[in-house]
Amino acid sequence: MLLTPPLLRRSLPLLTLLGAGAALAQAAKAPAFNTGDTAWMIVAAALVLFMTPGLAFFYGGLTRSQSVLNTMMMSFVSIGIVLVLWMLGGYSIAFAPGNAFFGNLSAAGFNGLDNAVNGTIPSYVFAAFQAMFAVIALALISGAVVERMRFGAFLLFGGLWSLLIYSPLAHMVWGGGWLGVRGALDFAGGTVIHIAAGVSALVAAFVLGPRIGHGRTAHVPHNVPFVLLGAAILWFGWIGFNAGSALGANQSAALAFMTTCVATAAAMLTWLVWESVRGGKPTAVGAATGLVVGLVAITPACGFVSPWASLVVGIAGATASFWVVQFKQSLRADDALDVFACHGVAGIVGALLTGALAWTTGQGKPVGEQLLIQTEAVLFTVVFCGVGSFILLKLVGLVTALRVTPGQEISGIDISSHSEQGYAESESGLSAPVMIGGD
Amino acid sequence: MLLTPPLLRRSLPLLTLLGAGAALAQAAKAPAFNTGDTAWMIVAAALVLFMTPGLAFFYGGLTRSQSVLNTMMMSFVSIGIVLVLWMLGGYSIAFAPGNAFFGNLSAAGFNGLDNAVNGTIPSYVFAAFQAMFAVIALALISGAVVERMRFGAFLLFGGLWSLLIYSPLAHMVWGGGWLGVRGALDFAGGTVIHIAAGVSALVAAFVLGPRIGHGRTAHVPHNVPFVLLGAAILWFGWIGFNAGSALGANQSAALAFMTTCVATAAAMLTWLVWESVRGGKPTAVGAATGLVVGLVAITPACGFVSPWASLVVGIAGATASFWVVQFKQSLRADDALDVFACHGVAGIVGALLTGALAWTTGQGKPVGEQLLIQTEAVLFTVVFCGVGSFILLKLVGLVTALRVTPGQEISGIDISSHSEQGYAESESGLSAPVMIGGD
Amino acid sequence: MLLTPPLLRRSLPLLTLLGAGAALAQAAKAPAFNTGDTAWMIVAAALVLFMTPGLAFFYGGLTRSQSVLNTMMMSFVSIGIVLVLWMLGGYSIAFAPGNAFFGNLSAAGFNGLDNAVNGTIPSYVFAAFQAMFAVIALALISGAVVERMRFGAFLLFGGLWSLLIYSPLAHMVWGGGWLGVRGALDFAGGTVIHIAAGVSALVAAFVLGPRIGHGRTAHVPHNVPFVLLGAAILWFGWIGFNAGSALGANQSAALAFMTTCVATAAAMLTWLVWESVRGGKPTAVGAATGLVVGLVAITPACGFVSPWASLVVGIAGATASFWVVQFKQSLRADDALDVFACHGVAGIVGALLTGALAWTTGQGKPVGEQLLIQTEAVLFTVVFCGVGSFILLKLVGLVTALRVTPGQEISGIDISSHSEQGYAESESGLSAPVMIGGD
Amino acid sequence: MKLITAVIRPERVQQVKEALFQAGISGLTLSRVSGHGGEQEIIEHYRGTRVMVEFRDKVEVKMAVSEPFVDAAIEAICKSARTGEVGDGKIFVQPLERVIRIRTGEEDNSALTPINEKKLAPVS
Amino acid sequence: MKLITAVIRPERVQQVKEALFQAGISGLTLSRVSGHGGEQEIIEHYRGTRVMVEFRDKVEVKMAVSEPFVDAAIEAICKSARTGEVGDGKIFVQPLERVIRIRTGEEDNSALTPINEKKLAPVS
Amino acid sequence: MKLITAVIRPERVQQVKEALFQAGISGLTLSRVSGHGGEQEIIEHYRGTRVMVEFRDKVEVKMAVSEPFVDAAIEAICKSARTGEVGDGKIFVQPLERVIRIRTGEEDNSALTPINEKKLAPVS
Ligand SMILES: Nc1ncnc2c1ncn2[C@@H]1O[C@H](COP(=O)(O)OP(=O)(O)O)[C@@H](O)[C@H]1O
Ligand SMILES: Nc1ncnc2c1ncn2[C@@H]1O[C@H](COP(=O)(O)OP(=O)(O)O)[C@@H](O)[C@H]1O
Ligand SMILES: Nc1ncnc2c1ncn2[C@@H]1O[C@H](COP(=O)(O)OP(=O)(O)O)[C@@H](O)[C@H]1O
């Protein structure tokens, strides 16, 4: 059985926050397998799995129609490649015992998880839940490189990034590594997922270079309802992401659920208000962006702050992201779908506010000290992921070209990278395709 | 801890319906925190949250493409505004102790819910679950005013409606108010949500006036697959809505789940049969409408009637709605997406049939008496919401114009209210947008 | 109470697989109602319900735009018709006591399920969970007959198929019939659902004849994002399908969840690799197809094999399906959306590999013997469903024409069968529809 | 014979069609086009980017008519498509040498008279 | 030179294209149009509203040809697009004064002969 | 007056539009078309079926101009639309007998000058 202390770290909130009567009594003895917790955690893992296709639609709707499939495929293939790598080694690097930076390979192939229990839930459920976090972290990055990155290069980079950057970082924060030991608070992955992905995305956009015509031609979302659909699926799945990070159906999950709802609603409204204030109109893309930003900002804080504090987190996160987006033209990198502005910036704001507001539920160290630790964790993550992603991309660039050719980019990456188009006119129509073989 | 009797009212079915052996024994003592119930209720709340974006697609697909974003935005912004207001005061008005009509503000800001338990689940989960009902009630109304209501006016009206109409009504039925005390049966919100929204929608359509060209030009759904997607998400989420209203993973939830499935299936088939009988064809919009109508009709009844009775409820609800839709042209109001015919009418049929059929599971008072109480509840709701909404709309109309200008309406409300369009041709295409600033 | 041994058959894995400490102790005594298991199973049933609309999008995106509604409607109406029939008799035929081939009608109308418990969950939840399997089995078949089958004929065939083929087969495998008694392993329905649907689909395609122009004109997916959306919903729902088949929130569910994720990811990658190897590009339709095929292949095996073995199942299933698809042109039948190649073939591979790999978790009989039993079950299913569907279709063909007219087929089945179109140009546009009456 | 091509506002298609019918012209071919002329551009906003749409949706109506119908057609279009605001569109008249009805092979004027299947009436 | 414009049924595009190729014409420009002529309207139903679609999907095929090809083109289109039902469409022939190939600046007849990149063959 | 119809690559619409403006031509009507000429086909793959797309997306730009503008227009289009690769498109020039501005009823040359509402400037 793999029930070693590091694996329990993520369930700590459970122990400290548990509520009334009976529940407390139960928590006092060693945690035992519990069907209610297991039921919730299977569902939570399924919800997080569903987030990545949601992201595919959020991103896919924002690109032009000739690139929609490539954009979506980067999310879908992230599920494929990360799940397999997670089994082969990623899980072990993140959660097996090891040193301060990464775990050893003793749990490779999910060795030792069979019939084991982690806290109150089966170890397989824990491993699957964590797998979904690894999946979406990679998928998030893809938003920065849409319409121009070679699919093979993304696959190679993605696999390496997941094993060499994501898994070690997860180990450092949740798997028994130094950041967790230092006391950095990250309830559901603000640092590990959002700051990491946001910074890596910015670096990737920088290394790849801007899209052709960037800054002159406008890139207009081809299907805003898809953006809204994606945002809705993300919110729905994020309940699993945040409340599931309590690792059980307990008071901590209940708090995380509530703060997630409040912060997200507040962030959506905040974004719309800023748009109106700036002389524009409240937009649908703005509502979708605002709500996703709110989800990002509350992620590290959700189990640590009160509902009132979550209101603050949502408003602050949305405000920060909004203004970074407004001035993104001055950034040298063409972060096409604003991954850095949405996930990086809101993630950093959320991580810092977690430190500043954890007192509202009586958790964490004294505010000053906790804030210092949070800042340290943020800075470390920015540097680690920034430098790491830069090196990986340069390495991948040695093996294969990172970008498609300009011609392929102009006519849309879907045809050149996937030999297919997102939408077909009716077959009897103009661009009537002619069959040339059963392949 | 906020565990006062009124808050328990909604969990009453739990106590009366509990099944075999062990479960009964457990129910005998005071209910304690239970992970299984909590697991189910977190998921149920998430499912109900997911319904509102589902509604956005159901409604959005039914409008023309130039209004799709405004239609969807009214649902999305309902999530934002109601969740925030629910925290600030809506929850307290609905569920805090108070008089027969509304609760006091003792639970404003979710005061006192931290670590508290409501029945067998954390109070935060109860509050969040109820929040989602408040959200969708408002979003439902938006279907009547699409393509012409100013976005700001909708926001203002929506906020007031939620606080001054929805929350008091919820208090009267579930929060310890007079309707609940009288013994009105409403398992999952047929009265509180569907009749209330349906009637308010009709009033709003009347106050706003018809769309330009209503009755002459046809308004054809621009994307029927979106309608089906929305209907599917609604059904999926409605499992949480109905079975979740048992407030636990118990026999009552099981019954509600089963009756929800049977009634909805029957209603879908009924609608298709009526379409065929009337000389037309069974349509996809009809299937989607029929299933939603079935969900509405079974909502008040789902935990109170047997599967056989639910078949009756589904067939009756769909039949009533179908015929009201056929004669809607003779209504003076342009209830664009048939909110009244679908939610109001089916809600009323469901509420009355709940009274007539609760004996099938041995619940409720004697049929005659129960029917009387149900009728009373229906009539009160119709008058309360009808008059209340009328007054609110007139008040809002004093502050701001309710409608966009005719020119804006003809060219589509999306451009004028949100400065964006739902679908863009490829950027290299005809309507190639030109960037004019990083704004 | 209906708690007879046959009904427990599907919960057997629960008893044999239960994990650590406390859980085992609990399993030792007779299973009692458990809220955690109930919570999970309600959600699992809801997830499986959501799969069928997912299938509607998976299939709908693959057809041409003039047939999208008919394609989707066949899935939606399957929900309607099967749920009602399941209550009237299907459930009883499948799960009531009876002989080796079908159950008697003692549980018709869900007689006896009220307040009853099946294993650790309410009987209604069990019946609803199983209902969703019956629904999707029929919906799967529709993929083979798209763009040409009369809607009424599909309804009639579907109702008969569900009662006379699906329910008996479910009885034979899970309801106490001879295949289950022989020891055939089918964790979540590889035989009962996927092989049955795949073979019936092939027969239906054969009986109906090919689409006009099949083999000459190309049928290109009209909306690939819909295909991806459908695939994503299918995967999400399949968690309920596979892990739910453990009938509780236990170690068996945890294992099934994990193997489902690993096999599906591996199958998606496998399909993309084969596409690339064959000189093409990795496509989005390929990714969607690969992941669905992986889900199919792991279905019978998911609770019986280790994660390593699930990797093998995913790769083998995708490989087999891929190559059958490549040579489908040589099949005489026009199985339009490759139901046989995806569900039939992958289902057979999965069923056989279940026999070959069940030892990896120490379940099943000795490999050779188990393989023989699996082969027998597969062969029986192929013959039973093949011959049965053929007879049913011929019978239906006596009552009503099976196909629409060639003219209707060419101009798209949506207009002729449903009097509506999937997508409308803006009303002020070219094909401006003119209202001719309130019906 | 002349080929008349009119570029009009999409919201006026219905009126133009009816006016043409009254003038005795019922053979038409329409297509969606995008026009650029004197109209003001539309501004859209997407996440911090301000975008200008220079082309407006228009509908092109094309009809082949014999000489006596040319003026009637132009007048019908002008009356039914005019709003008085910039952007009402243009009418172009071009020479047309031959017209062939594919179904019968008939040429020229006899190719221009439509043979009706049975028709339905809209609500008025 | 003439500009030939044919309005045909969408399901006949493939046949017309092949017939034109055999007649030696391979430079074409197509567009989706909506036609109104003698055909019956389509009725659709949406939740209690009966709706009539008066315009039918058609495809417009436009080709510039030099004089000797005019009759061949017309014949090819008529043969390949004819079903005999109302709604088969029309062919219009207009005078064409100049043609310029943008790539080279070549004018008139020499602008009409396509220069082929390598081509693929369909299954037959 | 002439009616100039140019078939161009979609990615060149912006450049062509600007070149035409500089040549003093600002009344345009565009439509999406599909072209077939000398270009190679695109191959797509869908689940074991190889498919060939023979037609390429093009944009048709139509403008009515008075005689003095014809050559300027042709030159502007040729310069701005040329890439040198097969598929750059063609320009067709046809006679135009009458032009009517629907809004005012003005005819011919006076119908061709656009009256501007206020305009916005793109970023350069
Ligand atoms: N010279 C032209 N050639 C072709 N189309 C034109 C020309 N001038 C205008 N158009 C078309 O007519 C439409 C309306 O023209 P515009 O100048 O905006 O308004 P108005 O005709 O009322 O002055 C334009 O959108 C364009 O489609
Ligand atoms: N006078 C016309 N001018 C332009 N297009 C026409 C004209 N008459 C017919 N058409 C086009 O030809 C199509 C077929 O014409 P229709 O009268 O329906 O059938 P048929 O040519 O077989 O008699 C119409 O849908 C329309 O697009
Ligand atoms: N004879 C023609 N009639 C009408 N359109 C033509 C003709 N020839 C070419 N075109 C159009 O011009 C486009 C480009 O022609 P193509 O022969 O491919 O290239 P190029 O003009 O560079 O030789 C085609 O896609 C088609 O739309």
mmCIF file with all atom_site columns, C-alpha atoms in Angstrom, chain A residues 183-288:
data_model
loop_
_atom_site.group_PDB
_atom_site.id
_atom_site.type_symbol
_atom_site.label_atom_id
_atom_site.label_alt_id
_atom_site.label_comp_id
_atom_site.label_asym_id
_atom_site.label_entity_id
_atom_site.label_seq_id
_atom_site.pdbx_PDB_ins_code
_atom_site.Cartn_x
_atom_site.Cartn_y
_atom_site.Cartn_z
_atom_site.occupancy
_atom_site.B_iso_or_equiv
_atom_site.pdbx_formal_charge
_atom_site.auth_seq_id
_atom_site.auth_comp_id
_atom_site.auth_asym_id
_atom_site.auth_atom_id
_atom_site.pdbx_PDB_model_num
ATOM 1   C CA . GLY A 1 183 ? 4.170   25.767 3.954   1.00 0.00 ? 183 GLY A CA 1
ATOM 2   C CA . ALA A 1 184 ? 3.179   27.216 0.585   1.00 0.00 ? 184 ALA A CA 1
ATOM 3   C CA . LEU A 1 185 ? -0.604  27.115 0.323   1.00 0.00 ? 185 LEU A CA 1
ATOM 4   C CA . ASP A 1 186 ? -2.065  25.981 -2.970  1.00 0.00 ? 186 ASP A CA 1
ATOM 5   C CA . PHE A 1 187 ? -5.419  24.347 -2.477  1.00 0.00 ? 187 PHE A CA 1
ATOM 6   C CA . ALA A 1 188 ? -6.200  23.215 -5.991  1.00 0.00 ? 188 ALA A CA 1
ATOM 7   C CA . GLY A 1 189 ? -3.269  24.093 -8.163  1.00 0.00 ? 189 GLY A CA 1
ATOM 8   C CA . GLY A 1 190 ? -2.925  27.807 -8.757  1.00 0.00 ? 190 GLY A CA 1
ATOM 9   C CA . THR A 1 191 ? 0.821   27.525 -8.730  1.00 0.00 ? 191 THR A CA 1
ATOM 10  C CA . VAL A 1 192 ? 1.275   24.046 -10.087 1.00 0.00 ? 192 VAL A CA 1
ATOM 11  C CA . ILE A 1 193 ? -1.164  24.380 -12.932 1.00 0.00 ? 193 ILE A CA 1
ATOM 12  C CA . HIS A 1 194 ? -2.012  27.973 -13.753 1.00 0.00 ? 194 HIS A CA 1
ATOM 13  C CA . ILE A 1 195 ? 1.164   29.898 -13.075 1.00 0.00 ? 195 ILE A CA 1
ATOM 14  C CA . ALA A 1 196 ? 3.177   27.059 -14.566 1.00 0.00 ? 196 ALA A CA 1
ATOM 15  C CA . ALA A 1 197 ? 1.065   26.895 -17.713 1.00 0.00 ? 197 ALA A CA 1
ATOM 16  C CA . GLY A 1 198 ? 0.755   30.670 -18.048 1.00 0.00 ? 198 GLY A CA 1
ATOM 17  C CA . VAL A 1 199 ? 4.474   31.282 -17.868 1.00 0.00 ? 199 VAL A CA 1
ATOM 18  C CA . SER A 1 200 ? 5.327   28.370 -20.118 1.00 0.00 ? 200 SER A CA 1
ATOM 19  C CA . ALA A 1 201 ? 2.791   29.636 -22.619 1.00 0.00 ? 201 ALA A CA 1
ATOM 20  C CA . LEU A 1 202 ? 4.339   33.079 -22.668 1.00 0.00 ? 202 LEU A CA 1
ATOM 21  C CA . VAL A 1 203 ? 7.768   31.600 -23.251 1.00 0.00 ? 203 VAL A CA 1
ATOM 22  C CA . ALA A 1 204 ? 6.425   29.373 -26.006 1.00 0.00 ? 204 ALA A CA 1
ATOM 23  C CA . ALA A 1 205 ? 4.765   32.325 -27.731 1.00 0.00 ? 205 ALA A CA 1
ATOM 24  C CA . PHE A 1 206 ? 8.044   34.185 -27.525 1.00 0.00 ? 206 PHE A CA 1
ATOM 25  C CA . VAL A 1 207 ? 10.153  31.339 -28.882 1.00 0.00 ? 207 VAL A CA 1
ATOM 26  C CA . LEU A 1 208 ? 7.737   30.582 -31.724 1.00 0.00 ? 208 LEU A CA 1
ATOM 27  C CA . GLY A 1 209 ? 7.347   34.187 -32.784 1.00 0.00 ? 209 GLY A CA 1
ATOM 28  C CA . PRO A 1 210 ? 4.108   35.969 -33.615 1.00 0.00 ? 210 PRO A CA 1
ATOM 29  C CA . ARG A 1 211 ? 1.471   34.807 -36.050 1.00 0.00 ? 211 ARG A CA 1
ATOM 30  C CA . ILE A 1 212 ? 1.818   36.246 -39.542 1.00 0.00 ? 212 ILE A CA 1
ATOM 31  C CA . GLY A 1 213 ? 0.097   39.603 -39.641 1.00 0.00 ? 213 GLY A CA 1
ATOM 32  C CA . HIS A 1 214 ? -0.062  39.838 -35.851 1.00 0.00 ? 214 HIS A CA 1
ATOM 33  C CA . GLY A 1 215 ? -0.754  43.416 -34.845 1.00 0.00 ? 215 GLY A CA 1
ATOM 34  C CA . ARG A 1 216 ? -2.032  44.337 -38.285 1.00 0.00 ? 216 ARG A CA 1
ATOM 35  C CA . THR A 1 217 ? -4.784  41.919 -39.140 1.00 0.00 ? 217 THR A CA 1
ATOM 36  C CA . ALA A 1 218 ? -7.396  41.215 -36.544 1.00 0.00 ? 218 ALA A CA 1
ATOM 37  C CA . HIS A 1 219 ? -7.907  37.718 -35.252 1.00 0.00 ? 219 HIS A CA 1
ATOM 38  C CA . VAL A 1 220 ? -11.598 37.476 -34.553 1.00 0.00 ? 220 VAL A CA 1
ATOM 39  C CA . PRO A 1 221 ? -13.231 34.491 -32.796 1.00 0.00 ? 221 PRO A CA 1
ATOM 40  C CA . HIS A 1 222 ? -14.923 32.366 -35.410 1.00 0.00 ? 222 HIS A CA 1
ATOM 41  C CA . ASN A 1 223 ? -17.575 30.925 -33.093 1.00 0.00 ? 223 ASN A CA 1
ATOM 42  C CA . VAL A 1 224 ? -18.376 32.738 -29.872 1.00 0.00 ? 224 VAL A CA 1
ATOM 43  C CA . PRO A 1 225 ? -21.041 30.239 -28.770 1.00 0.00 ? 225 PRO A CA 1
ATOM 44  C CA . PHE A 1 226 ? -18.265 27.632 -28.713 1.00 0.00 ? 226 PHE A CA 1
ATOM 45  C CA . VAL A 1 227 ? -16.293 29.962 -26.449 1.00 0.00 ? 227 VAL A CA 1
ATOM 46  C CA . LEU A 1 228 ? -19.268 30.156 -24.102 1.00 0.00 ? 228 LEU A CA 1
ATOM 47  C CA . LEU A 1 229 ? -19.771 26.408 -24.263 1.00 0.00 ? 229 LEU A CA 1
ATOM 48  C CA . GLY A 1 230 ? -16.153 25.864 -23.391 1.00 0.00 ? 230 GLY A CA 1
ATOM 49  C CA . ALA A 1 231 ? -16.316 28.333 -20.529 1.00 0.00 ? 231 ALA A CA 1
ATOM 50  C CA . ALA A 1 232 ? -19.427 26.629 -19.176 1.00 0.00 ? 232 ALA A CA 1
ATOM 51  C CA . ILE A 1 233 ? -17.836 23.182 -19.316 1.00 0.00 ? 233 ILE A CA 1
ATOM 52  C CA . LEU A 1 234 ? -14.756 24.607 -17.645 1.00 0.00 ? 234 LEU A CA 1
ATOM 53  C CA . TRP A 1 235 ? -16.810 26.029 -14.802 1.00 0.00 ? 235 TRP A CA 1
ATOM 54  C CA . PHE A 1 236 ? -18.738 22.799 -14.404 1.00 0.00 ? 236 PHE A CA 1
ATOM 55  C CA . GLY A 1 237 ? -15.553 20.759 -14.384 1.00 0.00 ? 237 GLY A CA 1
ATOM 56  C CA . TRP A 1 238 ? -13.797 23.215 -12.119 1.00 0.00 ? 238 TRP A CA 1
ATOM 57  C CA . ILE A 1 239 ? -16.175 22.216 -9.315  1.00 0.00 ? 239 ILE A CA 1
ATOM 58  C CA . GLY A 1 240 ? -14.367 18.895 -9.429  1.00 0.00 ? 240 GLY A CA 1
ATOM 59  C CA . PHE A 1 241 ? -11.030 20.636 -9.712  1.00 0.00 ? 241 PHE A CA 1
ATOM 60  C CA . ASN A 1 242 ? -11.480 22.866 -6.665  1.00 0.00 ? 242 ASN A CA 1
ATOM 61  C CA . ALA A 1 243 ? -13.914 21.074 -4.393  1.00 0.00 ? 243 ALA A CA 1
ATOM 62  C CA . GLY A 1 244 ? -12.326 17.772 -5.369  1.00 0.00 ? 244 GLY A CA 1
ATOM 63  C CA . SER A 1 245 ? -9.001  18.985 -4.064  1.00 0.00 ? 245 SER A CA 1
ATOM 64  C CA . ALA A 1 246 ? -10.417 18.475 -0.567  1.00 0.00 ? 246 ALA A CA 1
ATOM 65  C CA . LEU A 1 247 ? -10.040 14.787 -1.458  1.00 0.00 ? 247 LEU A CA 1
ATOM 66  C CA . GLY A 1 248 ? -13.358 13.954 0.132   1.00 0.00 ? 248 GLY A CA 1
ATOM 67  C CA . ALA A 1 249 ? -16.984 15.002 0.518   1.00 0.00 ? 249 ALA A CA 1
ATOM 68  C CA . ASN A 1 250 ? -16.387 17.156 3.554   1.00 0.00 ? 250 ASN A CA 1
ATOM 69  C CA . GLN A 1 251 ? -16.668 20.695 4.905   1.00 0.00 ? 251 GLN A CA 1
ATOM 70  C CA . SER A 1 252 ? -13.499 21.682 3.116   1.00 0.00 ? 252 SER A CA 1
ATOM 71  C CA . ALA A 1 253 ? -15.033 20.649 -0.194  1.00 0.00 ? 253 ALA A CA 1
ATOM 72  C CA . ALA A 1 254 ? -18.185 22.546 0.698   1.00 0.00 ? 254 ALA A CA 1
ATOM 73  C CA . LEU A 1 255 ? -16.220 25.713 1.373   1.00 0.00 ? 255 LEU A CA 1
ATOM 74  C CA . ALA A 1 256 ? -14.185 25.323 -1.797  1.00 0.00 ? 256 ALA A CA 1
ATOM 75  C CA . PHE A 1 257 ? -17.362 24.836 -3.805  1.00 0.00 ? 257 PHE A CA 1
ATOM 76  C CA . MET A 1 258 ? -18.958 27.964 -2.391  1.00 0.00 ? 258 MET A CA 1
ATOM 77  C CA . THR A 1 259 ? -15.934 30.210 -2.800  1.00 0.00 ? 259 THR A CA 1
ATOM 78  C CA . THR A 1 260 ? -15.462 28.936 -6.342  1.00 0.00 ? 260 THR A CA 1
ATOM 79  C CA . CYS A 1 261 ? -18.998 29.959 -7.243  1.00 0.00 ? 261 CYS A CA 1
ATOM 80  C CA . VAL A 1 262 ? -18.817 33.369 -5.608  1.00 0.00 ? 262 VAL A CA 1
ATOM 81  C CA . ALA A 1 263 ? -15.399 34.346 -6.925  1.00 0.00 ? 263 ALA A CA 1
ATOM 82  C CA . THR A 1 264 ? -16.234 33.250 -10.444 1.00 0.00 ? 264 THR A CA 1
ATOM 83  C CA . ALA A 1 265 ? -19.504 35.142 -10.542 1.00 0.00 ? 265 ALA A CA 1
ATOM 84  C CA . ALA A 1 266 ? -17.799 38.234 -9.187  1.00 0.00 ? 266 ALA A CA 1
ATOM 85  C CA . ALA A 1 267 ? -14.991 37.976 -11.713 1.00 0.00 ? 267 ALA A CA 1
ATOM 86  C CA . MET A 1 268 ? -17.414 37.669 -14.598 1.00 0.00 ? 268 MET A CA 1
ATOM 87  C CA . LEU A 1 269 ? -19.272 40.788 -13.514 1.00 0.00 ? 269 LEU A CA 1
ATOM 88  C CA . THR A 1 270 ? -16.011 42.626 -12.878 1.00 0.00 ? 270 THR A CA 1
ATOM 89  C CA . TRP A 1 271 ? -14.795 41.971 -16.386 1.00 0.00 ? 271 TRP A CA 1
ATOM 90  C CA . LEU A 1 272 ? -18.070 43.185 -17.875 1.00 0.00 ? 272 LEU A CA 1
ATOM 91  C CA . VAL A 1 273 ? -17.945 46.313 -15.747 1.00 0.00 ? 273 VAL A CA 1
ATOM 92  C CA . TRP A 1 274 ? -14.414 47.101 -16.859 1.00 0.00 ? 274 TRP A CA 1
ATOM 93  C CA . GLU A 1 275 ? -15.415 46.661 -20.484 1.00 0.00 ? 275 GLU A CA 1
ATOM 94  C CA . SER A 1 276 ? -18.316 49.055 -20.054 1.00 0.00 ? 276 SER A CA 1
ATOM 95  C CA . VAL A 1 277 ? -16.226 51.535 -18.115 1.00 0.00 ? 277 VAL A CA 1
ATOM 96  C CA . ARG A 1 278 ? -13.616 51.597 -20.841 1.00 0.00 ? 278 ARG A CA 1
ATOM 97  C CA . GLY A 1 279 ? -16.244 52.856 -23.252 1.00 0.00 ? 279 GLY A CA 1
ATOM 98  C CA . GLY A 1 280 ? -17.054 49.574 -24.860 1.00 0.00 ? 280 GLY A CA 1
ATOM 99  C CA . LYS A 1 281 ? -19.889 47.169 -24.324 1.00 0.00 ? 281 LYS A CA 1
ATOM 100 C CA . PRO A 1 282 ? -20.037 44.128 -22.084 1.00 0.00 ? 282 PRO A CA 1
ATOM 101 C CA . THR A 1 283 ? -19.169 41.274 -24.445 1.00 0.00 ? 283 THR A CA 1
ATOM 102 C CA . ALA A 1 284 ? -19.792 37.557 -24.467 1.00 0.00 ? 284 ALA A CA 1
ATOM 103 C CA . VAL A 1 285 ? -16.109 36.825 -24.972 1.00 0.00 ? 285 VAL A CA 1
ATOM 104 C CA . GLY A 1 286 ? -15.534 39.099 -22.009 1.00 0.00 ? 286 GLY A CA 1
ATOM 105 C CA . ALA A 1 287 ? -18.006 37.219 -19.839 1.00 0.00 ? 287 ALA A CA 1
ATOM 106 C CA . ALA A 1 288 ? -16.382 33.911 -20.751 1.00 0.00 ? 288 ALA A CA 1
#
